PDB file of C-alpha atoms in Angstrom:
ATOM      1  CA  UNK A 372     -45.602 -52.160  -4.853  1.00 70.00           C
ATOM      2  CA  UNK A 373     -44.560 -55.328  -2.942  1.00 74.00           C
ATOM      3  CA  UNK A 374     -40.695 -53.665  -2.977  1.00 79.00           C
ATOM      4  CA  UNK A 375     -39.388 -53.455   1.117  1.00 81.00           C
ATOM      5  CA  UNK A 376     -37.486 -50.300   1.716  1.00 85.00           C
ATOM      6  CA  UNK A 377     -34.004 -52.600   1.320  1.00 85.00           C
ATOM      7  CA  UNK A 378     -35.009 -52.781  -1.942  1.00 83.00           C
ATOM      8  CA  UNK A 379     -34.798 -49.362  -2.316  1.00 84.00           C
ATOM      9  CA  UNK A 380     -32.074 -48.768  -0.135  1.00 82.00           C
ATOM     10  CA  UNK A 381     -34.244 -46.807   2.414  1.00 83.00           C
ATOM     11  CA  UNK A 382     -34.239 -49.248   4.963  1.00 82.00           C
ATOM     12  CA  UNK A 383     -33.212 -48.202   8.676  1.00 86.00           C
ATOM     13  CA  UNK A 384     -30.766 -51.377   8.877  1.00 87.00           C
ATOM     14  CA  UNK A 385     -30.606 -54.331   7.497  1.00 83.00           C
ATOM     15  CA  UNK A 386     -32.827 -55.678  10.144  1.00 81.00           C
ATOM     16  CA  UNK A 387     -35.660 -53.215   8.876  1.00 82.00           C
ATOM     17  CA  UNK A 388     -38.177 -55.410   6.864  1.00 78.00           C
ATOM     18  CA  UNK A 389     -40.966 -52.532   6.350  1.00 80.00           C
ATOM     19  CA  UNK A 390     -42.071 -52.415   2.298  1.00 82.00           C
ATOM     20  CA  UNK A 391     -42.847 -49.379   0.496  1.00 84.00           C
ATOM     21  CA  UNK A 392     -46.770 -49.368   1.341  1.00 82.00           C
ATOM     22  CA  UNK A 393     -45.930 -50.031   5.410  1.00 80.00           C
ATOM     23  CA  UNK A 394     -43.925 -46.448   5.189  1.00 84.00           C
ATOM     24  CA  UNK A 395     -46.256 -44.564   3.420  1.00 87.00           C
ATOM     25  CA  UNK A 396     -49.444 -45.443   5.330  1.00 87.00           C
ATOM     26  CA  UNK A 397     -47.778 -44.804   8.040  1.00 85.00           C
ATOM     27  CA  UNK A 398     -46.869 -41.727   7.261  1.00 88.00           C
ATOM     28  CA  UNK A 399     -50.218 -40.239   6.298  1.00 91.00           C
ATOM     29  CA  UNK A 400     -52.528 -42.199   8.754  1.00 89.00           C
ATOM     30  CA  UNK A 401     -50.224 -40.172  11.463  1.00 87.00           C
ATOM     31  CA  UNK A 402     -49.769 -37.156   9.500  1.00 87.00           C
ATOM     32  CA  UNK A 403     -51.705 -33.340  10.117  1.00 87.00           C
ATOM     33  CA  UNK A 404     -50.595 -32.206   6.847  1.00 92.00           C
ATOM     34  CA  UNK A 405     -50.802 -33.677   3.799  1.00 94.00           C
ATOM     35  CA  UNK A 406     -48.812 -32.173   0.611  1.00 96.00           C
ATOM     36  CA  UNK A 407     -50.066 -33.148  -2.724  1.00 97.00           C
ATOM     37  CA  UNK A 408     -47.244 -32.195  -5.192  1.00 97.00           C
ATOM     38  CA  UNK A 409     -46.889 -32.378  -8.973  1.00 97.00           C
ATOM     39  CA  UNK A 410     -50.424 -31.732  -9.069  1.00 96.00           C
ATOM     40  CA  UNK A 411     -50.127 -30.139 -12.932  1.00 96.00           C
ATOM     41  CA  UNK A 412     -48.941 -33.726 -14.033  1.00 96.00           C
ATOM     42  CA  UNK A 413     -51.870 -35.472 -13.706  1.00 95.00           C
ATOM     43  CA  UNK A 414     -55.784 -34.354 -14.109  1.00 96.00           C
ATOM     44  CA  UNK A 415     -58.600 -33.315 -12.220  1.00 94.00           C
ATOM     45  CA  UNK A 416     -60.469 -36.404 -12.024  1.00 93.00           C
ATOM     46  CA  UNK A 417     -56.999 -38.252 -10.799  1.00 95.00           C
ATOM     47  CA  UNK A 418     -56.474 -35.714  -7.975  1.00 95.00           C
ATOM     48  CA  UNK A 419     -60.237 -35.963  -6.567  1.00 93.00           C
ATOM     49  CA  UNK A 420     -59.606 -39.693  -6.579  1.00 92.00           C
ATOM     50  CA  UNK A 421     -56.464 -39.718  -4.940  1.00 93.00           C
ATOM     51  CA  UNK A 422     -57.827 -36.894  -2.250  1.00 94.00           C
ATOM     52  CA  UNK A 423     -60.833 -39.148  -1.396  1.00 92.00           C
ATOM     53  CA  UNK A 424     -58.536 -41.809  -0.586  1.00 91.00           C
ATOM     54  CA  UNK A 425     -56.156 -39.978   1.277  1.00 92.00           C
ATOM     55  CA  UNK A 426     -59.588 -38.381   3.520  1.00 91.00           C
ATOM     56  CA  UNK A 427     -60.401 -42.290   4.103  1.00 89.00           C
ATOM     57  CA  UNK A 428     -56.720 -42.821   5.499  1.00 90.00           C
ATOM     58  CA  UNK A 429     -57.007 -39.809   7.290  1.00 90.00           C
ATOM     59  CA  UNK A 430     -60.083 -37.566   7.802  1.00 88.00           C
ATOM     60  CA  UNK A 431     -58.543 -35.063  10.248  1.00 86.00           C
ATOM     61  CA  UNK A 432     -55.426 -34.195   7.756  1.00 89.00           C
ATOM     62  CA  UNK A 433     -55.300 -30.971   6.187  1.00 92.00           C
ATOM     63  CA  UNK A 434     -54.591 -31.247   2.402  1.00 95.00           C
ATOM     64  CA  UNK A 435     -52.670 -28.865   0.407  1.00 96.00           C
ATOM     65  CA  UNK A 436     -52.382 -29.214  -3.528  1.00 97.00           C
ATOM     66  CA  UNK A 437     -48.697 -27.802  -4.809  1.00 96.00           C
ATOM     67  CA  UNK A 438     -46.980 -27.485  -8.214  1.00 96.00           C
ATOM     68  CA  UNK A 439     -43.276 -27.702  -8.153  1.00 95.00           C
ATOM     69  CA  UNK A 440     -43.496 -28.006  -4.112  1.00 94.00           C
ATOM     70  CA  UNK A 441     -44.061 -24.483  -3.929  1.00 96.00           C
ATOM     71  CA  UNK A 442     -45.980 -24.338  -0.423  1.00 96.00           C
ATOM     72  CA  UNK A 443     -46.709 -21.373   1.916  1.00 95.00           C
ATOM     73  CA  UNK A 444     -44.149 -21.619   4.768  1.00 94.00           C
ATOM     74  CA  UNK A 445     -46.431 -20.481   7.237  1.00 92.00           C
ATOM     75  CA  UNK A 446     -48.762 -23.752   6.767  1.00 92.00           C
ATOM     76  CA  UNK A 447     -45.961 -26.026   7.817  1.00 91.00           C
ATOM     77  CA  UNK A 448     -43.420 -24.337   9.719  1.00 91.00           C
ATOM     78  CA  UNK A 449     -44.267 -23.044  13.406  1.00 88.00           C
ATOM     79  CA  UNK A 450     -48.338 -24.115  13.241  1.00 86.00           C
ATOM     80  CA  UNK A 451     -48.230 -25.787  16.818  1.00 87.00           C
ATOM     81  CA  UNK A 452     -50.771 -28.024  15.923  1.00 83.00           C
ATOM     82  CA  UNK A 453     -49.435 -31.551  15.918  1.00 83.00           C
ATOM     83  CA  UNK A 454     -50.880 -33.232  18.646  1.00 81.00           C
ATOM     84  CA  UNK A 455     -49.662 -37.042  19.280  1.00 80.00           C
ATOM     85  CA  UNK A 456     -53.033 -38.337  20.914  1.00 79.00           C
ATOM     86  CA  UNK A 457     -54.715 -37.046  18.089  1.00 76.00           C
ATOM     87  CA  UNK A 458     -52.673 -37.864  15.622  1.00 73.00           C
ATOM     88  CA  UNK A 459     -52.623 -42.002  17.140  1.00 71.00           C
ATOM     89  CA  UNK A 460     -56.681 -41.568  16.818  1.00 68.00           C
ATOM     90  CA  UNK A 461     -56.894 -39.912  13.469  1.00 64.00           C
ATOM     91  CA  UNK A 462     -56.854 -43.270  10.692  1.00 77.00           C
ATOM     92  CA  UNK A 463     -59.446 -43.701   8.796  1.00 78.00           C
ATOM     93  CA  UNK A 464     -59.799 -47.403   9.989  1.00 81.00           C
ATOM     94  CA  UNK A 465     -59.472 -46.477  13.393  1.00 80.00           C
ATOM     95  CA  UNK A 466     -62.625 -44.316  13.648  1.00 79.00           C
ATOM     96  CA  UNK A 467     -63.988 -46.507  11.944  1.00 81.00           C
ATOM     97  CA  UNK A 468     -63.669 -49.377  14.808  1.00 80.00           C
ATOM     98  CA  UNK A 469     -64.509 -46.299  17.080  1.00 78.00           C
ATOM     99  CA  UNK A 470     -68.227 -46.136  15.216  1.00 77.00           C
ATOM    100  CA  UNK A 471     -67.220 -42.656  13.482  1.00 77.00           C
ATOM    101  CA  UNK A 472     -68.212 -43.819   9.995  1.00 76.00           C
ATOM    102  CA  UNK A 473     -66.598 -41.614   6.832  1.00 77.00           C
ATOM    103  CA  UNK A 474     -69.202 -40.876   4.330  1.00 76.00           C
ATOM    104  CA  UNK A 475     -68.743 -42.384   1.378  1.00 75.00           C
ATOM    105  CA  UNK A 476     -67.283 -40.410  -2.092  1.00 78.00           C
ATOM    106  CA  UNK A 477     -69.791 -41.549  -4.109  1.00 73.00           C
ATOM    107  CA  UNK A 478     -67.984 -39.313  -7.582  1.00 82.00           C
ATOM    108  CA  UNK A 479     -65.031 -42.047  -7.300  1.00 86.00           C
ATOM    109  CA  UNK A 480     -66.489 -44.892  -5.327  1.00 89.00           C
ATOM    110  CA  UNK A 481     -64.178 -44.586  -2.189  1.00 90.00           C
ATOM    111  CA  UNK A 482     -66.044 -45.637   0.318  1.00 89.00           C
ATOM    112  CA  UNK A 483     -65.926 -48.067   4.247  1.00 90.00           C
ATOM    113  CA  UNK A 484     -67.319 -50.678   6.407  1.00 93.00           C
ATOM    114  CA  UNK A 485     -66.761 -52.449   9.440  1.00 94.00           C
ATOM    115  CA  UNK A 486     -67.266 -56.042   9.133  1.00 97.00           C
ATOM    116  CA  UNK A 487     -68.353 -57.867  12.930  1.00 96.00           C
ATOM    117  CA  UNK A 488     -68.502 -61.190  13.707  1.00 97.00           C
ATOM    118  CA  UNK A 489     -68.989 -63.449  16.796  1.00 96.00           C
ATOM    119  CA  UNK A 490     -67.944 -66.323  15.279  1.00 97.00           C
ATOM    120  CA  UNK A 491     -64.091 -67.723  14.367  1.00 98.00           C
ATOM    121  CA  UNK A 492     -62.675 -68.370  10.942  1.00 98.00           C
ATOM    122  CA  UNK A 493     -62.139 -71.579   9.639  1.00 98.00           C
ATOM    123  CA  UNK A 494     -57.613 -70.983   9.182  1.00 97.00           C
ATOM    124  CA  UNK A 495     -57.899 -73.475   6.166  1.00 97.00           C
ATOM    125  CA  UNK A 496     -60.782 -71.349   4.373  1.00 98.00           C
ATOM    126  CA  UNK A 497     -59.503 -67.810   5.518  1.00 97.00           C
ATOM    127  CA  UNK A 498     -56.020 -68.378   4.217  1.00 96.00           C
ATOM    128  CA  UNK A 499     -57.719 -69.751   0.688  1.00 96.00           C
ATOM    129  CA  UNK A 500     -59.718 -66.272   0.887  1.00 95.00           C
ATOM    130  CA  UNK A 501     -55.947 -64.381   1.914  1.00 93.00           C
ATOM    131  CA  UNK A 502     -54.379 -66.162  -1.533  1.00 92.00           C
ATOM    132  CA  UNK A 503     -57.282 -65.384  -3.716  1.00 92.00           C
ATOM    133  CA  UNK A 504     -57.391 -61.431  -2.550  1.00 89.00           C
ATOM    134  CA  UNK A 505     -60.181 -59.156  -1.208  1.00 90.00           C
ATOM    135  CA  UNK A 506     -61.304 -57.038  -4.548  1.00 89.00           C
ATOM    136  CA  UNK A 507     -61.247 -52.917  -3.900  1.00 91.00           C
ATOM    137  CA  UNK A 508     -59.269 -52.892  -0.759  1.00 93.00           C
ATOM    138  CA  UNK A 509     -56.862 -49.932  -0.493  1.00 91.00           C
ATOM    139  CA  UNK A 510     -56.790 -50.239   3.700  1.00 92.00           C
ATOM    140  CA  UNK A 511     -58.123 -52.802   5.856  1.00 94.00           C
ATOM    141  CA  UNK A 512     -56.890 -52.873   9.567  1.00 93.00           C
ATOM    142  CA  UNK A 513     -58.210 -54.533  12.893  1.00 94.00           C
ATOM    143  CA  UNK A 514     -58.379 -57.979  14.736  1.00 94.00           C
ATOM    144  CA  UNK A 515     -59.449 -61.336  14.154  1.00 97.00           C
ATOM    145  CA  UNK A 516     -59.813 -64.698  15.894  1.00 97.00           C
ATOM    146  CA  UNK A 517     -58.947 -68.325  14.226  1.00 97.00           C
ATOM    147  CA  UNK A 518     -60.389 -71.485  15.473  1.00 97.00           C
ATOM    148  CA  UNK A 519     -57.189 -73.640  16.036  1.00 97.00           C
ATOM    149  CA  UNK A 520     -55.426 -70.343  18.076  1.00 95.00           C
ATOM    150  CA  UNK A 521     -58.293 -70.147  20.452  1.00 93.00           C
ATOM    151  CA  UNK A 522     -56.303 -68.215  23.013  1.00 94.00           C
ATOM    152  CA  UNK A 523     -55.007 -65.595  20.477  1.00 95.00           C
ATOM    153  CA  UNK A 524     -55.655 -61.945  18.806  1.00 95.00           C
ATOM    154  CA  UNK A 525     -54.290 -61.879  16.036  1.00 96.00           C
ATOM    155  CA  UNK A 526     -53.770 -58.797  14.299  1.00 94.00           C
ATOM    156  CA  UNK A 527     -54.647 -57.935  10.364  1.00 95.00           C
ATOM    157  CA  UNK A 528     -53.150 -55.081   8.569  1.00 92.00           C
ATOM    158  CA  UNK A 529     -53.901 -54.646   4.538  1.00 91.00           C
ATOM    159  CA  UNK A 530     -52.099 -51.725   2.442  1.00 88.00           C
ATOM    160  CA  UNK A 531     -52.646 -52.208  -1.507  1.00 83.00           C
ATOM    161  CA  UNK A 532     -51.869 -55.419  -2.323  1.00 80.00           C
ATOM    162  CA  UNK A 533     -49.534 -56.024   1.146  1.00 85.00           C
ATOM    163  CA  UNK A 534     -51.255 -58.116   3.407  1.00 89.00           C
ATOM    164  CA  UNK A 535     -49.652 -58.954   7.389  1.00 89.00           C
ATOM    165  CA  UNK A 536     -51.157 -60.721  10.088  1.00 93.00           C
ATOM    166  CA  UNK A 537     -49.348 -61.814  13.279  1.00 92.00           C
ATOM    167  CA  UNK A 538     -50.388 -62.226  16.815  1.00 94.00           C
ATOM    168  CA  UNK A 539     -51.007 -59.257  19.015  1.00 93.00           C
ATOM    169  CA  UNK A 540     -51.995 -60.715  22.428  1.00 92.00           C
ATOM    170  CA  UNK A 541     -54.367 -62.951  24.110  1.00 94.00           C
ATOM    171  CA  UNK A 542     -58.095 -62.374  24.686  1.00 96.00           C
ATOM    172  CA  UNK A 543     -59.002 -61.601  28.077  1.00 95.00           C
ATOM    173  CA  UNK A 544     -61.167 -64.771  27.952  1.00 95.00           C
ATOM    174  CA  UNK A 545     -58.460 -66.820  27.289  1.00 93.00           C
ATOM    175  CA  UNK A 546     -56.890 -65.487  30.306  1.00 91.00           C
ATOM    176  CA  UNK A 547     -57.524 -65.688  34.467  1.00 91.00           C
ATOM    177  CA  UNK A 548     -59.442 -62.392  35.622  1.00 90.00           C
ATOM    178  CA  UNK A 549     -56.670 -62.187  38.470  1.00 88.00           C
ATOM    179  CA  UNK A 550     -54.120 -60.991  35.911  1.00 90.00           C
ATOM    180  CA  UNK A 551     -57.170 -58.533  34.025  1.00 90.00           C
ATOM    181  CA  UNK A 552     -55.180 -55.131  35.053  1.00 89.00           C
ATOM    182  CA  UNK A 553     -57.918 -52.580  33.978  1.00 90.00           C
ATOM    183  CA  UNK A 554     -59.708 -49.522  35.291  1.00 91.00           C
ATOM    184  CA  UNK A 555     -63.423 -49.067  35.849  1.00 91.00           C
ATOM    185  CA  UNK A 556     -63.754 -47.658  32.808  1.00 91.00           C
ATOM    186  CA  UNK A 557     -62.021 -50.742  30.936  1.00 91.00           C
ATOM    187  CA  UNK A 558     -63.911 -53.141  32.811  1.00 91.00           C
ATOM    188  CA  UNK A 559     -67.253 -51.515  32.511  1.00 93.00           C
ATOM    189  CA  UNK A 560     -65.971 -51.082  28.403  1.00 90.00           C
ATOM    190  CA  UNK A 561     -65.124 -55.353  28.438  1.00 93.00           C
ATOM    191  CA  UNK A 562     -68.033 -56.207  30.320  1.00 93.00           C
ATOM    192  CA  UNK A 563     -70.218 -54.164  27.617  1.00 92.00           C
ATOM    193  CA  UNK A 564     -68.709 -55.457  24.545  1.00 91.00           C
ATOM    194  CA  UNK A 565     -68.615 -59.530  26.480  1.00 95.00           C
ATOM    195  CA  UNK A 566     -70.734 -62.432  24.834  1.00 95.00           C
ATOM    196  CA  UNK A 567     -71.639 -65.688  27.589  1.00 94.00           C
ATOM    197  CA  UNK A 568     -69.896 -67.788  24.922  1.00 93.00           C
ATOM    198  CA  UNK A 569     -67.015 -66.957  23.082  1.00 95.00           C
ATOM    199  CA  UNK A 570     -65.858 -63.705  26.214  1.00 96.00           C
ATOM    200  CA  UNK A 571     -63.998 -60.599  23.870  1.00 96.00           C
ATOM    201  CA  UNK A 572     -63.415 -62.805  21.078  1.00 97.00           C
ATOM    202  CA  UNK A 573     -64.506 -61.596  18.015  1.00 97.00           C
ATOM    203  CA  UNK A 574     -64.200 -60.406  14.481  1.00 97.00           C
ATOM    204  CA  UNK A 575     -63.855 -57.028  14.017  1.00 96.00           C
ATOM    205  CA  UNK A 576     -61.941 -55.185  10.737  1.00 96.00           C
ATOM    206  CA  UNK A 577     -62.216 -51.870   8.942  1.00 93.00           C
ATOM    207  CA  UNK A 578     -62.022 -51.914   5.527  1.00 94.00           C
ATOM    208  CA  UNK A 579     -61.564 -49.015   2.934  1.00 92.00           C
ATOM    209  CA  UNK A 580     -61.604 -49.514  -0.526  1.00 92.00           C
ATOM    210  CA  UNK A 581     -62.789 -48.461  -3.913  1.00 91.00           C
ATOM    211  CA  UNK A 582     -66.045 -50.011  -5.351  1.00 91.00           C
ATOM    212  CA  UNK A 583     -66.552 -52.119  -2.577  1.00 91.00           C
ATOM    213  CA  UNK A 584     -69.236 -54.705  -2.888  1.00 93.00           C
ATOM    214  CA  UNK A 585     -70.014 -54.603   0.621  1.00 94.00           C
ATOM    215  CA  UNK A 586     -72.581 -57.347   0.642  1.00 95.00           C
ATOM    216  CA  UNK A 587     -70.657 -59.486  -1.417  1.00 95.00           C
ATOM    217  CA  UNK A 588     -67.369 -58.864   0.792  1.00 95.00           C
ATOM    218  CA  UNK A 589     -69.408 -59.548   4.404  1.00 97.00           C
ATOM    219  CA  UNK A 590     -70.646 -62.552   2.544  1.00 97.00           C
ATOM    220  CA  UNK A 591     -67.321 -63.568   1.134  1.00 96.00           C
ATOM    221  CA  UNK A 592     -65.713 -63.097   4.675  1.00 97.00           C
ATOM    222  CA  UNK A 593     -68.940 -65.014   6.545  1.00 98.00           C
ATOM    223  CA  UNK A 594     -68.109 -67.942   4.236  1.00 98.00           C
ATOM    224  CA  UNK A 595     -64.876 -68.255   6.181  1.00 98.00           C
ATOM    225  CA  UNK A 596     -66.454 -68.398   9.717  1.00 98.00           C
ATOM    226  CA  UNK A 597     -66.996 -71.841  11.556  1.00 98.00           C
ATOM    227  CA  UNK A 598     -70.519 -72.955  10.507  1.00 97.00           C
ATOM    228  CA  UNK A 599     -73.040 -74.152  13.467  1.00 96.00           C
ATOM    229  CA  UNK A 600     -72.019 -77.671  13.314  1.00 97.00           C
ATOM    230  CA  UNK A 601     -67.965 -76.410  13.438  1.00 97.00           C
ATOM    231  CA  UNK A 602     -69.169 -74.308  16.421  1.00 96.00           C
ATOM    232  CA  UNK A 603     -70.900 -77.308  18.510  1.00 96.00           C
ATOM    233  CA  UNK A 604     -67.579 -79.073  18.149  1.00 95.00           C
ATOM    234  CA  UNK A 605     -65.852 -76.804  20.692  1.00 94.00           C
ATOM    235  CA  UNK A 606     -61.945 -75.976  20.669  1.00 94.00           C
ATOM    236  CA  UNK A 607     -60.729 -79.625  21.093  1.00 95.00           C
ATOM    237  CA  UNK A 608     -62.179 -80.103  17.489  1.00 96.00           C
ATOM    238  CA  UNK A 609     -61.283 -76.706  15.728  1.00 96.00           C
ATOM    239  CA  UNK A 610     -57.402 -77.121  17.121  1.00 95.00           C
ATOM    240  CA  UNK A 611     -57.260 -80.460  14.832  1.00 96.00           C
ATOM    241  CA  UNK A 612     -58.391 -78.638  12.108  1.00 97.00           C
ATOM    242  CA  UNK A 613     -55.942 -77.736   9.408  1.00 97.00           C
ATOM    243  CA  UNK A 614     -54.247 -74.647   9.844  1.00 97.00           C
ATOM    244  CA  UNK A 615     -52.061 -72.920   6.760  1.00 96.00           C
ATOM    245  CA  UNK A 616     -50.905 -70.067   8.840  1.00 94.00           C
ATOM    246  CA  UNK A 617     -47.642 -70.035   9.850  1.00 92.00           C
ATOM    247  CA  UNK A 618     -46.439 -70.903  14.250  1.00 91.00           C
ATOM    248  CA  UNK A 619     -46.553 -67.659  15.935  1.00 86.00           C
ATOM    249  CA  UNK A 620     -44.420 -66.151  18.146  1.00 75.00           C
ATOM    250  CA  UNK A 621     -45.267 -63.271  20.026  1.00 64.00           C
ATOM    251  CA  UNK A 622     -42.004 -61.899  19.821  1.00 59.00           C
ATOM    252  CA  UNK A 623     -43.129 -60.691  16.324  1.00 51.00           C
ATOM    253  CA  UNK A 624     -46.023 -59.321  17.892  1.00 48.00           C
ATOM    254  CA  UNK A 625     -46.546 -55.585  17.060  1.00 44.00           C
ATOM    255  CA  UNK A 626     -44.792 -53.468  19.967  1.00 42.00           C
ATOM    256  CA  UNK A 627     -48.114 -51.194  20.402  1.00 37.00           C
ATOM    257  CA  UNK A 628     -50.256 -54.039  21.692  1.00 40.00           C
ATOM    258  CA  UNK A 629     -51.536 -52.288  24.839  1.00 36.00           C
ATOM    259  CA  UNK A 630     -53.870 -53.961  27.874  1.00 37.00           C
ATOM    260  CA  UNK A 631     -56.633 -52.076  26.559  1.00 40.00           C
ATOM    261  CA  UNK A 632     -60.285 -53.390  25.453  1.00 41.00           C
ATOM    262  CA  UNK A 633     -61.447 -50.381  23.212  1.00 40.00           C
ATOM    263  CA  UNK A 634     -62.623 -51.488  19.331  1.00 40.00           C
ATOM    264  CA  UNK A 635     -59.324 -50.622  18.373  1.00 40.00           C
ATOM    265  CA  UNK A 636     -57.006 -52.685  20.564  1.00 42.00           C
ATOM    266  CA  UNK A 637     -59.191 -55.550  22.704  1.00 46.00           C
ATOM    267  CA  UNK A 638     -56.845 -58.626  24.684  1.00 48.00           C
ATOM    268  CA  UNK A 639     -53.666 -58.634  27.194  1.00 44.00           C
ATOM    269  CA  UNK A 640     -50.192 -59.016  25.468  1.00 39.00           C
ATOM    270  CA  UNK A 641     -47.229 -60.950  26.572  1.00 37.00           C
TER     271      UNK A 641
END
């Protein structure tokens, strides 16, 4: 569904513009429990499927199968075990980034990658890609970097057929070290993950899907990078390439971008 929850008369306010697919993969990438009702309407090949999917989203949810709602009170009510730095690391996508790979369900074909690259993508031939669709994907979530917004992480979040980029900070190569506000840790984790040419910028997206053609995706996706000869331009050349995407502004960056340089969250926001 493409439907936002004002459609549906769900919506917080009127300012709310979250669709139906934002909500619910919300709600069970950060959920502990899962509740699969109705279960006697549909069969068991449907309910493996939909399971293997919902273990991709989330690996660390418990999943309990009902008829009619009829659940156990004791697995829901009082359990204690909701834990909200656990629940922020348990996505499917997110371990993913992390390098905690979910094995693939071979019976229905659910299955994930991470797709790298140290290169940018060409706006003009990325947004051509965006129109014409990425076959499989159920989830795809991470960062990218575009050639004519040099300076910027942009963010990339895919639900069904939904897909939402916007900016989510700079890279900390696009930015003087004396405002770098990190830890040991941090700057030990940046200096690891730093290349002597492009810094912290990078390509880096989980993807979950169903009878994925993983070669043919990474190729698809490569297609859209700068080639060599883009490359030995430098940024005064890629900024005067065309560029589809719509001006950012990073007040409609994402609130959660955080000074951190993990897989999951690399750059400084503003």
């Amino acid at each position: 569904s493409l439907d936002d929850l004002r459609a549906r008369q769900l919506a917080l306010s009127d300012e709310d513009e979250r669709t139906i697919p934002d909500l619910l993969i919300d709600q069970v990438e950060f959920a502990d429990v899962l509740i699969i009702n109705k279960t006697d309407r549909i069969n068991e090949t449907s309910l493996g499927e939909l399971q293997a999917v919902l273990r991709h989203l989330n690996p660390d949810a418990e999943q309990i199968v009902s008829v009619r709602g009829v659940v156990a009170p004791a697995r829901i009510l009082g359990t204690h075990r909701f834990d909200f730095e656990k629940a922020e690391a348990a996505p499917g996508w997110q371990k993913e980034l992390n390098g905690v790979h979910i094995p693939e369900t071979e019976e229905y074909g659910i299955g994930s990658f991470v797709y790298r690259a140290r290169r940018p993508f060409h706006p003009e031939r990325l947004w051509t890609q965006f129109e014409a669709g990425l076959p499989g994907v159920l989830r795809a979530k991470g960062f990218f970097w575009i050639a004519t917004r040099a300076e910027v992480m942009a963010s990339w979040s895919q639900a069904g057929q939904l897909l939402e980029v916007q900016p989510a900070g700079f890279w900390f190569a696009a930015v003087d070290q004396s405002e770098w506000d990190l830890d040991t840790a941090q700057r030990e984790e940046l200096e690891a993950m730093w290349h002597p040419e492009v810094g912290d910028r990078r390509q880096e997206l989980a993807i979950i899907g169903q009878r994925l053609d993983v070669p043919a995706m990474t190729a698809m996706l490569d297609e859209c990078l700068l080639t060599p000869a883009e490359m030995a331009g430098g940024e005064s050349v890629w900024a005067t390439m065309p560029d589809p995407f719509p001006e950012w502004s990073f007040e409609e960056a994402d609130e959660g971008a955080q000074d951190e340089v993990g897989p999951s969250g690399a750059g400084i926001s503003r």
